[in-house]
């Protein structure tokens, strides 16, 4: 009978995590979770909100057109508006022939998700004074993402229930940068308010102007880019 001459097998000892490895593994797991959550938040913030907002803006533009159909009489500047309600459609040929976005009453987060927001204390489109609006440059549909491309002489069209107003820009999208607290830019006569260093100028307007505002940088900033325009045409529709 053959004799087994192979050396006896040695059982490998069971590996047990040493106490100092447990915190390291927990930290690695935590950091991985943070990365996953952060990536998800980034994707939602800079991609997801654009998809949702553009769909919402498109639906509002269609609903507005349906509401206007057969209801083009009167004077839209006297329409009662609630915060968040669409009042007009903004078109800027510089941003492309298909660019159009609802103008919504108010400039809170909800309104700016639905389109560009109209500062409630400023004038309506076509009125003497300052028709001022704000829009996101990034996220939530980012209607003003190409704001720096604006040039003096560019046209901005604002269609209401009764009129199409055409404004011509006086400067570029990078000419004027102000702090977000500089509310003189939305005063009825901005140049007068700036000259007198008054945030609440009482100067009486003599012309109809447009003010567009957005963040001056892509990511968080307290500065705002501003461009002004002058009304050159008002056509009843």
CSV table of C-alpha atoms in Angstrom, one decimal:
chain,number,residue,atom,x,y,z
A,1,UNK,CA,0.0,0.0,0.0
A,2,UNK,CA,1.6,3.3,-1.1
A,3,UNK,CA,2.6,5.7,1.6
A,4,UNK,CA,1.6,9.4,1.3
A,5,UNK,CA,4.8,11.3,1.5
A,6,UNK,CA,3.3,14.8,0.8
A,7,UNK,CA,3.7,17.3,3.6
A,8,UNK,CA,0.6,17.8,5.7
A,9,UNK,CA,-1.6,20.7,4.6
A,10,UNK,CA,-1.6,23.7,6.8
A,11,UNK,CA,-5.0,25.3,7.4
A,12,UNK,CA,-4.8,29.0,6.4
A,13,UNK,CA,-5.8,31.1,9.4
A,14,UNK,CA,-9.0,33.1,9.0
A,15,UNK,CA,-8.3,36.7,8.2
A,16,UNK,CA,-10.1,39.0,10.4
A,17,UNK,CA,-10.2,42.8,9.9
A,18,UNK,CA,-7.9,44.5,12.2
A,19,UNK,CA,-9.6,47.3,14.3
A,20,UNK,CA,-7.6,50.1,12.5
A,21,UNK,CA,-9.0,49.0,9.1
A,22,UNK,CA,-12.6,49.4,10.0
A,23,UNK,CA,-12.6,53.2,10.2
A,24,UNK,CA,-10.8,53.4,6.9
A,25,UNK,CA,-13.4,51.2,5.2
A,26,UNK,CA,-16.2,53.2,6.7
A,27,UNK,CA,-14.6,56.4,5.4
A,28,UNK,CA,-14.2,55.0,1.9
A,29,UNK,CA,-17.8,53.9,1.9
A,30,UNK,CA,-18.9,57.3,3.1
A,31,UNK,CA,-16.9,59.1,0.4
A,32,UNK,CA,-18.2,56.9,-2.3
A,33,UNK,CA,-21.8,57.7,-1.2
A,34,UNK,CA,-21.0,61.4,-1.2
A,35,UNK,CA,-19.6,61.2,-4.7
A,36,UNK,CA,-22.7,59.3,-5.9
A,37,UNK,CA,-25.1,61.8,-4.3
A,38,UNK,CA,-23.0,64.8,-5.6
A,39,UNK,CA,-23.0,63.4,-9.1
A,40,UNK,CA,-26.7,62.9,-9.0
A,41,UNK,CA,-27.3,66.4,-7.7
A,42,UNK,CA,-25.0,67.9,-10.4
A,43,UNK,CA,-26.8,66.0,-13.1
A,44,UNK,CA,-30.2,67.1,-11.9
A,45,UNK,CA,-29.2,70.7,-11.4
A,46,UNK,CA,-27.4,71.3,-14.7
A,47,UNK,CA,-29.2,68.8,-16.9
A,48,UNK,CA,-32.5,67.7,-15.3
A,49,UNK,CA,-33.8,71.2,-14.5
A,50,UNK,CA,-33.2,72.3,-18.1
A,51,UNK,CA,-35.2,69.4,-19.5
A,52,UNK,CA,-38.1,69.9,-17.1
A,53,UNK,CA,-38.1,73.7,-17.5
A,54,UNK,CA,-38.0,73.7,-21.3
A,55,UNK,CA,-40.9,71.3,-21.4
A,56,UNK,CA,-42.8,73.5,-19.0
A,57,UNK,CA,-42.0,76.7,-20.9
A,58,UNK,CA,-43.1,75.0,-24.2
A,59,UNK,CA,-46.4,74.0,-22.6
A,60,UNK,CA,-47.0,77.5,-21.3
A,61,UNK,CA,-46.2,79.1,-24.7
A,62,UNK,CA,-48.8,76.8,-26.4
A,63,UNK,CA,-51.4,77.5,-23.7
A,64,UNK,CA,-50.8,81.2,-24.1
A,65,UNK,CA,-51.3,81.0,-27.8
A,66,UNK,CA,-54.5,79.1,-27.3
A,67,UNK,CA,-55.7,81.7,-24.9
A,68,UNK,CA,-55.0,84.5,-27.3
A,69,UNK,CA,-56.7,82.9,-30.2
A,70,UNK,CA,-59.8,85.0,-30.9
A,71,UNK,CA,-59.0,87.3,-28.0
A,72,UNK,CA,-56.8,90.0,-29.5
A,73,UNK,CA,-58.9,93.0,-28.8
A,74,UNK,CA,-58.5,95.6,-26.0
A,75,UNK,CA,-55.3,96.6,-24.3
A,76,UNK,CA,-53.1,93.9,-22.7
A,77,UNK,CA,-51.4,96.4,-20.4
A,78,UNK,CA,-54.6,96.5,-18.3
A,79,UNK,CA,-54.8,92.7,-17.9
A,80,UNK,CA,-54.8,91.6,-14.3
A,81,UNK,CA,-51.8,89.3,-13.6
A,82,UNK,CA,-51.0,86.9,-10.8
A,83,UNK,CA,-47.4,86.0,-9.9
A,84,UNK,CA,-46.4,83.0,-12.1
A,85,UNK,CA,-48.9,83.8,-14.8
A,86,UNK,CA,-47.6,84.2,-18.4
A,87,UNK,CA,-48.1,87.6,-19.9
A,88,UNK,CA,-46.1,87.7,-23.1
A,89,UNK,CA,-43.7,85.8,-25.4
A,90,UNK,CA,-40.1,87.0,-25.7
A,91,UNK,CA,-38.2,86.4,-29.0
A,92,UNK,CA,-34.5,87.4,-29.5
A,93,UNK,CA,-33.3,86.6,-33.1
A,94,UNK,CA,-29.6,86.7,-31.9
A,95,UNK,CA,-30.4,83.5,-29.9
A,96,UNK,CA,-31.7,81.7,-33.0
A,97,UNK,CA,-34.8,81.9,-35.2
A,98,UNK,CA,-36.6,79.3,-33.0
A,99,UNK,CA,-35.9,81.1,-29.7
A,100,UNK,CA,-39.1,82.1,-27.8
A,101,UNK,CA,-39.8,81.9,-24.1
A,102,UNK,CA,-42.8,83.0,-22.0
A,103,UNK,CA,-42.6,86.2,-20.0
A,104,UNK,CA,-44.0,85.3,-16.5
A,105,UNK,CA,-45.1,87.8,-13.8
A,106,UNK,CA,-42.6,87.8,-10.9
A,107,UNK,CA,-38.9,87.0,-10.5
A,108,UNK,CA,-39.0,84.3,-7.8
A,109,UNK,CA,-37.6,80.8,-8.4
A,110,UNK,CA,-41.0,79.4,-9.5
A,111,UNK,CA,-41.5,82.2,-12.1
A,112,UNK,CA,-37.9,81.9,-13.5
A,113,UNK,CA,-38.4,78.2,-13.9
A,114,UNK,CA,-41.4,78.9,-16.2
A,115,UNK,CA,-39.5,81.4,-18.4
A,116,UNK,CA,-38.1,84.9,-18.0
A,117,UNK,CA,-39.6,86.9,-15.1
A,118,UNK,CA,-41.1,90.4,-15.3
A,119,UNK,CA,-40.2,92.7,-12.4
A,120,UNK,CA,-43.7,93.4,-11.0
A,121,UNK,CA,-43.0,97.0,-10.1
A,122,UNK,CA,-41.8,97.9,-13.6
A,123,UNK,CA,-43.9,98.9,-16.6
A,124,UNK,CA,-45.7,96.5,-19.0
A,125,UNK,CA,-44.4,96.0,-22.6
A,126,UNK,CA,-44.8,99.1,-24.7
A,127,UNK,CA,-45.5,101.5,-21.9
A,128,UNK,CA,-43.5,104.6,-21.1
A,129,UNK,CA,-40.9,103.6,-18.6
A,130,UNK,CA,-38.9,100.5,-18.0
A,131,UNK,CA,-40.2,97.0,-18.9
A,132,UNK,CA,-37.6,94.9,-17.0
A,133,UNK,CA,-37.2,91.1,-17.1
A,134,UNK,CA,-34.7,88.6,-15.6
A,135,UNK,CA,-33.7,85.1,-16.8
A,136,UNK,CA,-31.4,82.3,-15.9
A,137,UNK,CA,-28.1,82.0,-17.7
A,138,UNK,CA,-27.7,78.4,-16.5
A,139,UNK,CA,-30.1,75.7,-15.2
A,140,UNK,CA,-33.9,75.9,-15.3
A,141,UNK,CA,-34.1,76.2,-19.1
A,142,UNK,CA,-31.3,78.7,-19.2
A,143,UNK,CA,-33.0,81.1,-21.6
A,144,UNK,CA,-30.2,83.7,-21.3
A,145,UNK,CA,-27.3,81.3,-21.6
A,146,UNK,CA,-26.1,83.2,-24.7
A,147,UNK,CA,-26.5,86.7,-23.1
A,148,UNK,CA,-22.9,87.7,-23.7
A,149,UNK,CA,-23.5,87.3,-27.4
A,150,UNK,CA,-25.9,90.2,-27.5
A,151,UNK,CA,-24.8,93.2,-29.5
A,152,UNK,CA,-25.9,96.8,-29.8
A,153,UNK,CA,-28.5,97.0,-32.6
A,154,UNK,CA,-30.0,93.6,-31.9
A,155,UNK,CA,-33.8,93.4,-31.9
A,156,UNK,CA,-35.9,92.0,-29.1
A,157,UNK,CA,-39.5,91.2,-29.8
A,158,UNK,CA,-42.2,91.0,-27.1
A,159,UNK,CA,-45.6,89.7,-28.1
A,160,UNK,CA,-48.6,90.3,-25.9
A,161,UNK,CA,-52.2,89.5,-26.4
A,162,UNK,CA,-52.7,92.6,-28.4
A,163,UNK,CA,-49.4,93.8,-29.8
A,164,UNK,CA,-45.9,92.9,-30.9
A,165,UNK,CA,-43.3,95.4,-29.5
A,166,UNK,CA,-39.9,95.7,-31.1
A,167,UNK,CA,-37.0,97.0,-29.0
A,168,UNK,CA,-33.4,97.7,-30.2
A,169,UNK,CA,-30.6,97.1,-27.8
A,170,UNK,CA,-28.3,100.0,-27.0
A,171,UNK,CA,-25.3,98.0,-25.9
A,172,UNK,CA,-23.8,94.5,-25.7
A,173,UNK,CA,-24.5,91.7,-23.2
A,174,UNK,CA,-21.1,92.4,-21.5
A,175,UNK,CA,-21.1,96.2,-21.4
A,176,UNK,CA,-22.9,96.7,-18.0
A,177,UNK,CA,-22.2,94.6,-14.9
A,178,UNK,CA,-23.7,95.6,-11.6
A,179,UNK,CA,-24.2,94.2,-8.1
A,180,UNK,CA,-27.5,92.4,-7.5
A,181,UNK,CA,-28.4,95.2,-5.0
A,182,UNK,CA,-28.2,97.9,-7.7
A,183,UNK,CA,-31.9,98.2,-8.4
A,184,UNK,CA,-31.5,101.5,-10.2
A,185,UNK,CA,-31.3,99.4,-13.4
A,186,UNK,CA,-35.1,98.6,-13.1
A,187,UNK,CA,-36.1,102.2,-12.3
A,188,UNK,CA,-38.4,104.0,-14.9
A,189,UNK,CA,-35.4,106.1,-16.0
A,190,UNK,CA,-32.3,104.0,-15.3
A,191,UNK,CA,-29.8,106.5,-16.6
A,192,UNK,CA,-31.2,109.2,-14.4
A,193,UNK,CA,-31.2,106.9,-11.3
A,194,UNK,CA,-27.6,106.0,-12.0
A,195,UNK,CA,-26.5,109.6,-12.5
A,196,UNK,CA,-28.1,110.8,-9.3
A,197,UNK,CA,-27.0,107.6,-7.4
A,198,UNK,CA,-30.6,107.0,-6.5
A,199,UNK,CA,-32.0,103.5,-6.1
A,200,UNK,CA,-35.6,105.0,-6.2
A,201,UNK,CA,-35.5,107.7,-8.8
A,202,UNK,CA,-38.7,109.8,-9.2
A,203,UNK,CA,-37.7,110.9,-12.7
A,204,UNK,CA,-40.7,110.9,-15.2
A,205,UNK,CA,-40.0,108.6,-18.2
A,206,UNK,CA,-40.3,110.1,-21.7
A,207,UNK,CA,-39.7,106.9,-23.6
A,208,UNK,CA,-40.4,103.1,-23.5
A,209,UNK,CA,-37.4,101.0,-22.7
A,210,UNK,CA,-36.5,97.4,-22.1
A,211,UNK,CA,-34.1,96.0,-19.5
A,212,UNK,CA,-32.7,92.4,-19.7
A,213,UNK,CA,-30.8,91.0,-16.7
A,214,UNK,CA,-29.0,87.8,-15.9
A,215,UNK,CA,-26.1,86.4,-13.8
A,216,UNK,CA,-22.8,87.8,-15.1
A,217,UNK,CA,-21.0,84.5,-14.7
A,218,UNK,CA,-22.1,80.9,-15.3
A,219,UNK,CA,-21.9,79.8,-11.7
A,220,UNK,CA,-22.9,81.5,-8.5
A,221,UNK,CA,-22.3,85.2,-8.5
A,222,UNK,CA,-23.7,88.3,-6.9
A,223,UNK,CA,-23.1,90.3,-10.1
A,224,UNK,CA,-25.7,90.9,-12.9
A,225,UNK,CA,-25.2,91.6,-16.5
A,226,UNK,CA,-27.6,94.2,-17.8
A,227,UNK,CA,-28.5,95.4,-21.3
A,228,UNK,CA,-31.0,98.2,-22.2
A,229,UNK,CA,-33.1,98.6,-25.3
A,230,UNK,CA,-35.4,101.3,-26.7
A,231,UNK,CA,-38.9,100.7,-28.2
A,232,UNK,CA,-38.8,101.4,-32.0
A,233,UNK,CA,-42.1,99.8,-33.1
A,234,UNK,CA,-45.5,98.7,-31.8
A,235,UNK,CA,-47.8,96.7,-34.1
A,236,UNK,CA,-51.3,95.6,-33.2
A,237,UNK,CA,-52.0,91.9,-34.0
